[in-house]
XYZ file of C-alpha atoms in Angstrom:
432
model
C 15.005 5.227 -1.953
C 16.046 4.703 -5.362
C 18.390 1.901 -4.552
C 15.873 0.288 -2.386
C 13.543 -0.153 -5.668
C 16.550 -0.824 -7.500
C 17.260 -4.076 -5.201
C 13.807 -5.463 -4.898
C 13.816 -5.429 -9.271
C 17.099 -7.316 -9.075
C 15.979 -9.500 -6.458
C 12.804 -10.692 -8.477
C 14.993 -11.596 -11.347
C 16.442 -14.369 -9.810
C 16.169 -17.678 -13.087
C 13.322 -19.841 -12.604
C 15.652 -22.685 -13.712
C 14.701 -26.449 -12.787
C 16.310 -26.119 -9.530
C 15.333 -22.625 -8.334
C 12.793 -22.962 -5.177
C 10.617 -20.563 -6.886
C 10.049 -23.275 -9.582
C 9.937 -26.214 -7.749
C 6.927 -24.787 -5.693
C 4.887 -23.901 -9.050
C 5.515 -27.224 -10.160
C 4.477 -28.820 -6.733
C 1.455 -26.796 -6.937
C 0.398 -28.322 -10.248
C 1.030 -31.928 -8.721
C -0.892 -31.199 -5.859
C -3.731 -30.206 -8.266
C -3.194 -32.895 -10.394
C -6.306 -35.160 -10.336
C -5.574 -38.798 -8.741
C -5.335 -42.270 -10.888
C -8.441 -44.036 -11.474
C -8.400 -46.562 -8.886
C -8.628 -43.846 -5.933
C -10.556 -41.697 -7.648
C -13.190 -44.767 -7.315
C -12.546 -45.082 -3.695
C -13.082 -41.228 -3.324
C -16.198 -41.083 -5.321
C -17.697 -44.644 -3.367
C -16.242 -42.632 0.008
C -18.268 -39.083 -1.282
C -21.332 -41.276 -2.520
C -21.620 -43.311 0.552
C -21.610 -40.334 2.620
C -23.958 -37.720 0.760
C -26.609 -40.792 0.614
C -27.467 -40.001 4.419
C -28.569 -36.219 2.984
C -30.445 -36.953 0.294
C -34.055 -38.732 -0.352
C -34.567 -39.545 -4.292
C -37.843 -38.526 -6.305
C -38.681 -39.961 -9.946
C -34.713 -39.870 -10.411
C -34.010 -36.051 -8.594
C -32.659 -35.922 -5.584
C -33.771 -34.280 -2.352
C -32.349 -32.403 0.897
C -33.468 -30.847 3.194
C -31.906 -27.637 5.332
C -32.546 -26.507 8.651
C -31.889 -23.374 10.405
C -33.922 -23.026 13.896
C -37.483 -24.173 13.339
C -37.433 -23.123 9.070
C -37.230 -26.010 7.198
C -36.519 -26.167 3.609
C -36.038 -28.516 1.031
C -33.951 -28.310 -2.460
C -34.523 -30.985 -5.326
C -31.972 -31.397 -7.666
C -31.994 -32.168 -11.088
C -29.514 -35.127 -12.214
C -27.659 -35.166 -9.371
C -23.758 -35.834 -9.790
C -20.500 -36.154 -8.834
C -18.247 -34.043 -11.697
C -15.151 -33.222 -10.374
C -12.360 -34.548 -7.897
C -9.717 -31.795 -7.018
C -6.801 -32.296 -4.406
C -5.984 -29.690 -2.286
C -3.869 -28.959 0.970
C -4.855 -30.757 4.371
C -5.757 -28.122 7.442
C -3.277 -28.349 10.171
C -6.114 -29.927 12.628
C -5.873 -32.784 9.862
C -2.501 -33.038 9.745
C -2.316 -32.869 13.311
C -4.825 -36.242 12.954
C -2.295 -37.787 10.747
C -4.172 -37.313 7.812
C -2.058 -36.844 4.451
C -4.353 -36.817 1.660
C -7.243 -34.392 0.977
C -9.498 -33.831 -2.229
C -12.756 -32.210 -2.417
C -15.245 -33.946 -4.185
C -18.037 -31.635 -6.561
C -21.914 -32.248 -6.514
C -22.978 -30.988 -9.432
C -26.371 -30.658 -10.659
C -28.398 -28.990 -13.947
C -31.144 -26.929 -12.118
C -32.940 -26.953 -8.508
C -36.257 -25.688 -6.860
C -36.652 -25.320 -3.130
C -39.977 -26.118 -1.009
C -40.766 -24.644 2.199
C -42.534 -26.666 5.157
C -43.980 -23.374 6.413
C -45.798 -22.272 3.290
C -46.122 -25.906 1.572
C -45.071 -24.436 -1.782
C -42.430 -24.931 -4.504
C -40.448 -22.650 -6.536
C -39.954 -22.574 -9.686
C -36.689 -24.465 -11.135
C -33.555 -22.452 -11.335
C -30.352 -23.439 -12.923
C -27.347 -23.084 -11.295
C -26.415 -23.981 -7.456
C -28.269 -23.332 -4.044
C -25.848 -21.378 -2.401
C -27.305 -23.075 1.037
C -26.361 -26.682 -0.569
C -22.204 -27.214 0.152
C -20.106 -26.809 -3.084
C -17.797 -29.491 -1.939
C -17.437 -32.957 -0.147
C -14.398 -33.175 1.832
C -12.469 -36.640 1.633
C -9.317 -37.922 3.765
C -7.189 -40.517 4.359
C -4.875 -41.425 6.487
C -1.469 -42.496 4.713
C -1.656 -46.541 3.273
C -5.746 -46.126 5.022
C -9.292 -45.903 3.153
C -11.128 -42.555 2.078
C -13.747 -41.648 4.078
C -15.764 -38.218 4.153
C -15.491 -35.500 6.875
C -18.758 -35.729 9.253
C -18.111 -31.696 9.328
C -18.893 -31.390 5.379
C -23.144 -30.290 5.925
C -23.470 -29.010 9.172
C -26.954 -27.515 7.620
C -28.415 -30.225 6.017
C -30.301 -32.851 7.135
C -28.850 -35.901 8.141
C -31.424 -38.949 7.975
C -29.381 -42.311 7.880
C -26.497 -44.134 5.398
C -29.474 -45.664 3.751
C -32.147 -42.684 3.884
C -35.096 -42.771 6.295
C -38.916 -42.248 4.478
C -40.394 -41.757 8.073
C -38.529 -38.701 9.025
C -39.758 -37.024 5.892
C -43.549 -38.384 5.361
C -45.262 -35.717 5.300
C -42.747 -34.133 2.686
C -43.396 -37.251 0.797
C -46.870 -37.737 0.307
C -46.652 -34.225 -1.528
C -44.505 -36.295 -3.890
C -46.412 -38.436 -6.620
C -43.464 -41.145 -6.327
C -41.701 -42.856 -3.409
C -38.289 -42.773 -2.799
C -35.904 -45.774 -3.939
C -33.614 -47.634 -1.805
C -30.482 -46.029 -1.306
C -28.728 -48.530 -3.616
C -30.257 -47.288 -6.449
C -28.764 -43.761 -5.505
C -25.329 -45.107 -4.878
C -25.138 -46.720 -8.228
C -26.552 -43.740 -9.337
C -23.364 -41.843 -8.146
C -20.661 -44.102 -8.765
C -19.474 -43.410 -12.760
C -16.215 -43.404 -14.092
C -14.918 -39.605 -14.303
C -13.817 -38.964 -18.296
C -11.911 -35.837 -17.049
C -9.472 -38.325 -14.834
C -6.354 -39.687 -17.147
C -5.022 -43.241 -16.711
C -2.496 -43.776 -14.235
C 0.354 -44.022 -16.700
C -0.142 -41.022 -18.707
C -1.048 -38.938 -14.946
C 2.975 -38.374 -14.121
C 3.924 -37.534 -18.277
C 0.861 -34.884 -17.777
C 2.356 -33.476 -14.153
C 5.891 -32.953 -15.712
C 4.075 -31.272 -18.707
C 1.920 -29.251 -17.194
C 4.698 -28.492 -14.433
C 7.277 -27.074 -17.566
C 4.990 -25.122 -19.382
C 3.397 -23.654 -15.631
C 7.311 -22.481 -15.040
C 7.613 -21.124 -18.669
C 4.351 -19.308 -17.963
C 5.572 -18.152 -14.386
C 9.166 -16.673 -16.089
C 7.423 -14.691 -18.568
C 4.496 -13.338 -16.176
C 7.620 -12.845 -13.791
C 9.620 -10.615 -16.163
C 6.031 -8.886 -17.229
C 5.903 -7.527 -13.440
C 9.323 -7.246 -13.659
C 8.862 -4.628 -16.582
C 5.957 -2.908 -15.560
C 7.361 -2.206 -11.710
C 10.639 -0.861 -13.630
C 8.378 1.491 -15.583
C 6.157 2.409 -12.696
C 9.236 2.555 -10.109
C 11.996 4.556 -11.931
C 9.576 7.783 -12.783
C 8.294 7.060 -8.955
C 12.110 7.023 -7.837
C 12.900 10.392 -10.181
C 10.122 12.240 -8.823
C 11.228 11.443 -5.343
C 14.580 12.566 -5.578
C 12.849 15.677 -6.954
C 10.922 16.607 -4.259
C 13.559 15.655 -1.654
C 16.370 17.414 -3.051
C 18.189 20.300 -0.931
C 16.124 22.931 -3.778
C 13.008 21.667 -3.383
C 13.163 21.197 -0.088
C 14.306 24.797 0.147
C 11.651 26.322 -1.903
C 8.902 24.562 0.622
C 10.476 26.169 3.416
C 10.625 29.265 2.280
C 6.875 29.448 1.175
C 6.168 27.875 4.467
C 7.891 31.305 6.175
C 6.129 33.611 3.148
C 2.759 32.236 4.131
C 2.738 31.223 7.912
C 4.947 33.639 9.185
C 5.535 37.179 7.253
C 2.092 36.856 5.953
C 0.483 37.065 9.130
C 2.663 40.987 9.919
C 0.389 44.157 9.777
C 1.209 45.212 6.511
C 1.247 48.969 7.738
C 4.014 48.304 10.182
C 6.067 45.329 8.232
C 6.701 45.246 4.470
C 8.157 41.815 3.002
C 10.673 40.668 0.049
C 11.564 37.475 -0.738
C 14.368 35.878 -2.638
C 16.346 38.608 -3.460
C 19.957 39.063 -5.466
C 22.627 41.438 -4.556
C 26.078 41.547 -5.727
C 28.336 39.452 -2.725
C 30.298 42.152 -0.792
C 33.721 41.452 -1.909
C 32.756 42.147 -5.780
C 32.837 38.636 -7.039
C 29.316 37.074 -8.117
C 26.236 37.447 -6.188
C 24.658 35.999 -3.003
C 20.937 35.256 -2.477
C 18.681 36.186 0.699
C 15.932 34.286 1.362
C 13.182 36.575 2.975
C 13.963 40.560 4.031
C 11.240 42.335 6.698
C 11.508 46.234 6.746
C 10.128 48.114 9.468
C 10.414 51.070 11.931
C 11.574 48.381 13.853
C 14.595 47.556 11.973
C 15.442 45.516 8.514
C 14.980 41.932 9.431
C 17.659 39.611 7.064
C 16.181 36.076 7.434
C 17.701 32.728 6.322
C 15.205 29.944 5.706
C 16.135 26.515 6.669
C 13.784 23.391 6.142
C 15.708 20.538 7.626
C 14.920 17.572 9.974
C 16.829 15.326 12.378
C 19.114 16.563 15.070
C 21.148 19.507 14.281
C 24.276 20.177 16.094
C 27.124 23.326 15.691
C 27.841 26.447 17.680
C 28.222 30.158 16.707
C 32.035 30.097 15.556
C 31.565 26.873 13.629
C 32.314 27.202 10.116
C 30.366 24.255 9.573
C 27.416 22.386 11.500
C 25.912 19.052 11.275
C 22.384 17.094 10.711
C 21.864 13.562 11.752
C 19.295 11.350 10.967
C 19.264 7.753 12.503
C 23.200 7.448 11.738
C 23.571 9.545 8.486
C 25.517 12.605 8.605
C 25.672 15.388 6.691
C 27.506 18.615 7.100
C 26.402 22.179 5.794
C 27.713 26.078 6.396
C 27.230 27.328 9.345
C 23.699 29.943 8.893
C 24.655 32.534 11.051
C 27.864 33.317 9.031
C 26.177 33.133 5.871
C 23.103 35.435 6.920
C 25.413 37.880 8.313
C 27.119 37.640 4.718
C 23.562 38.248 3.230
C 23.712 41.590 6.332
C 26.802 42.655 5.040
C 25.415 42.726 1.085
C 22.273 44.234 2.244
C 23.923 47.363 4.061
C 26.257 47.819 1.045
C 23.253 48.557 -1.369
C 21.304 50.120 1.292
C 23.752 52.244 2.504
C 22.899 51.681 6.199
C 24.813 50.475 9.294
C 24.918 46.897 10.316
C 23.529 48.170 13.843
C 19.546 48.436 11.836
C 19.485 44.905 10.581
C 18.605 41.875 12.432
C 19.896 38.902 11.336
C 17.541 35.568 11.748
C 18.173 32.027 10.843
C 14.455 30.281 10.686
C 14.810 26.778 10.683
C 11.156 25.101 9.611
C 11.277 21.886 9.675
C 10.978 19.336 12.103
C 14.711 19.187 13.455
C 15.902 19.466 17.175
C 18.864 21.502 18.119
C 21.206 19.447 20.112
C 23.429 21.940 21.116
C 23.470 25.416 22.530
C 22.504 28.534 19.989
C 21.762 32.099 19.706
C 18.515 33.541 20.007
C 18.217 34.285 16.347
C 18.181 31.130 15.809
C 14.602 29.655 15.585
C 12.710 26.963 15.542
C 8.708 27.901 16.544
C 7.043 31.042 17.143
C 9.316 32.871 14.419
C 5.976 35.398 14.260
C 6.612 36.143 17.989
C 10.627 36.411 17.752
C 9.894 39.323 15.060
C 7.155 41.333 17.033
C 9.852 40.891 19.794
C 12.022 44.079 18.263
C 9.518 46.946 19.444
C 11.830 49.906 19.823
C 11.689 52.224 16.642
C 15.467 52.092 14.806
C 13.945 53.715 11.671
C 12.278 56.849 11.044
C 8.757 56.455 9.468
C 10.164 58.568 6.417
C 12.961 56.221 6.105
C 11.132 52.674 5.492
C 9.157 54.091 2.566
C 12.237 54.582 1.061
C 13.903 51.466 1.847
C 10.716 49.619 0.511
C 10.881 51.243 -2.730
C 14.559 50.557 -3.268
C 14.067 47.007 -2.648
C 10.698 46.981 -4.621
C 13.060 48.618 -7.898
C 15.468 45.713 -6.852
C 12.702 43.145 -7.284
C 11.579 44.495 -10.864
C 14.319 44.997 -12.271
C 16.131 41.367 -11.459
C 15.968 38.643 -14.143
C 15.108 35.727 -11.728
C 16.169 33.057 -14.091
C 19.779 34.964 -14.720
C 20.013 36.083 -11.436
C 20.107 31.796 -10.226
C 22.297 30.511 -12.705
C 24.894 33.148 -11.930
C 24.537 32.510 -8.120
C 25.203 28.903 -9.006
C 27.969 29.481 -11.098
C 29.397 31.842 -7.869
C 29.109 29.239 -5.259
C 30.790 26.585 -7.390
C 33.543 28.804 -8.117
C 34.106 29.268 -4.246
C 33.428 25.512 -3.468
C 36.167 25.053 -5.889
C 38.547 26.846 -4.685
């Protein structure tokens, strides 16, 4: 997992030099939003005006339209009335499909509005901002070396009276009105002004080269910002991973798992529990560790833990089995011979015969085996394989004692001591 993260951070720090992809598309992004040159920014504001004239009626120099949804109809005047910004952006792929290769959205902008409604015959009161029921934009296209015109699909809401406004359809709106509506001239010279925002067409391809530089210098540094942060965010991420899956950890899970879903759940007058204890290893060298240790009248129960997943495959002489997952495999020591090691240990101190222990290898995770095992071996219903031993092995006066040895065992280990010399035993046979 660690390497994975590692990759992806290498992978985003690919230079954004002049040729990399990455910077080419910023910088074709701040072309396409470049504004156009002056001459078709007239033709796309005549295009924009020409077309929103069929919405609108005018009124003592504010401008009217009217929305419809069902039989409602309401009206929204608009205070200076304007077209404020030209922006190009990306045709659709039903316009490209039309041949169309230039698109740029054309702003109405206006200081404040009021709405009237037919039903009720009354106005508002005036509001700045928008009408969110009056469209933000007016799409215009053209067709490559053809003129602008504006999309028919731009107001399906509103209104439509004429190109040059109709006073009939909205008389009786009108004579609400102190004023009459103008001729729809006046409103199209009324739209058409030169845009201050919009450079001249020299200066537009010196600002696009500009503007695309410092948008990659930008990009680099934001780039190597995320860059840092992921680093910070991913490498404690990684750490803890590798924490939690390491063969230890993993380990201490599975054990607690057994502690609390399995030996938990014994009558505790019939079946007394110890768990993670240290003897001395049976041929005098070091110690060896047993994971969980059931004492009955039923017998001693000697139980290795094993929280693994995949498919696990070995036999009973093995010295060695094996766990696969997908096509990883790893190798590890065969559990029955070390449990019966961890037998062996447990009848030294105990000074009992092998024939009253029963040696179990609990494996608690979600792995299949893929070959043929033992009984002690166990995947599910460990509770059940224990309660399976029901004929008495130990006298009732002999488990109290047995408990209380391996209760005197328990106080008197230092834990911490007790693991680091276990360690130090198993690297010392590993080595050798």
């Amino acid at each position: 997992m660690f390497f994975r993260l590692l990759s992806l951070i290498v992978a985003l720090t690919i230079p954004l030099h002049a040729e990399s992809p990455v910077f080419q598309g910023l910088r074709n992004a701040a072309v396409a939003a470049a504004p156009p040159a002056d001459q078709a920014a007239t033709e796309i504001r005549t295009a924009a005006a020409g077309f929103l004239s069929g919405y609108l009626k005018q009124n003592s120099g504010n401008h009217l339209a009217e929305r419809h949804s069902g039989s409602t109809r309401i009206w929204t005047e608009m205070r200076n009335l304007r077209l404020s910004r030209l922006t190009r952006t990306i045709p659709t792929a039903a316009e490209a499909a039309r041949g169309i290769s230039e698109c740029v959205l054309v702003l109405p902008d206006y200081d404040s509005f009021r709405t009237y409604s037919v039903e009720t015959s009354q106005w508002s009161q005036w509001r700045p901002g928008r009408d969110i029921f009056i469209p933000a934009n007016i799409r215009v296209t053209r067709i490559t070396g053809g003129a602008w015109t504006a999309s028919p699909d731009n107001f399906p809401q509103l209104t439509r009276f004429s190109a040059h406004g109709d006073p009939s359809i909205t008389s009786s709106l009108l004579r609400k009105i102190p004023s009459a509506p103008p001729a729809a001239a006046a409103f199209h010279s009324t739209f058409i002004q030169p845009a201050p925002q919009i450079a001249a067409a020299s200066s537009v391809s010196a600002a696009i080269k500009q503007s695309g530089d410092q948008l990659g210098a930008t990009a680099t540094f934001l780039m190597l910002m995320v860059i840092l942060a992921a680093a910070l965010f991913l490498i404690p991420l990684a750490v803890l991973q590798g924490y939690l899956e390491s063969p230890a950890t993993k380990g201490r899970r599975g054990e607690r798992r057994v502690i609390m879903g399995v030996l938990g759940k014994l009558d505790p007058l019939l079946y007394q529990h110890f768990n993670d204890l240290y003897l001395p290893h049976p041929d005098g060298h070091g110690t060896t560790q047993i994971d969980h240790v059931v004492v009955s009248p039923f017998g001693i129960f000697v139980i290795e833990t094993k929280n693994y997943t995949g498919w696990i495959f070995g036999s009973e002489k093995q010295s060695q089995w094996t766990q696969q997952i997908y096509r990883r495999k790893s190798r590890f020591q065969n559990p029955l011979h070390q449990n019966h090691l961890h037998v062996r240990a447990l009848s030294a101190f105990l000074s009992l015969p092998v024939e009253r222990f029963h040696s179990a290898v609990f494996f608690v995770g979600s792995c299949q085996l893929k070959t043929p095992l033992p009984a002690n071996v166990v995947t599910c219903d460990h509770l059940a394989w224990i309660r399976s031993h029901s004929q008495q092995i130990l006298g009732h006066s002999v488990v109290p004692t047995i408990a209380a040895g391996l209760r005197e065992l328990e106080r008197t280990t230092d834990r911490q001591q007790a693991a680091i010399t276990h360690v130090q035993t198993l690297a010392a046979r590993t080595s050798c």
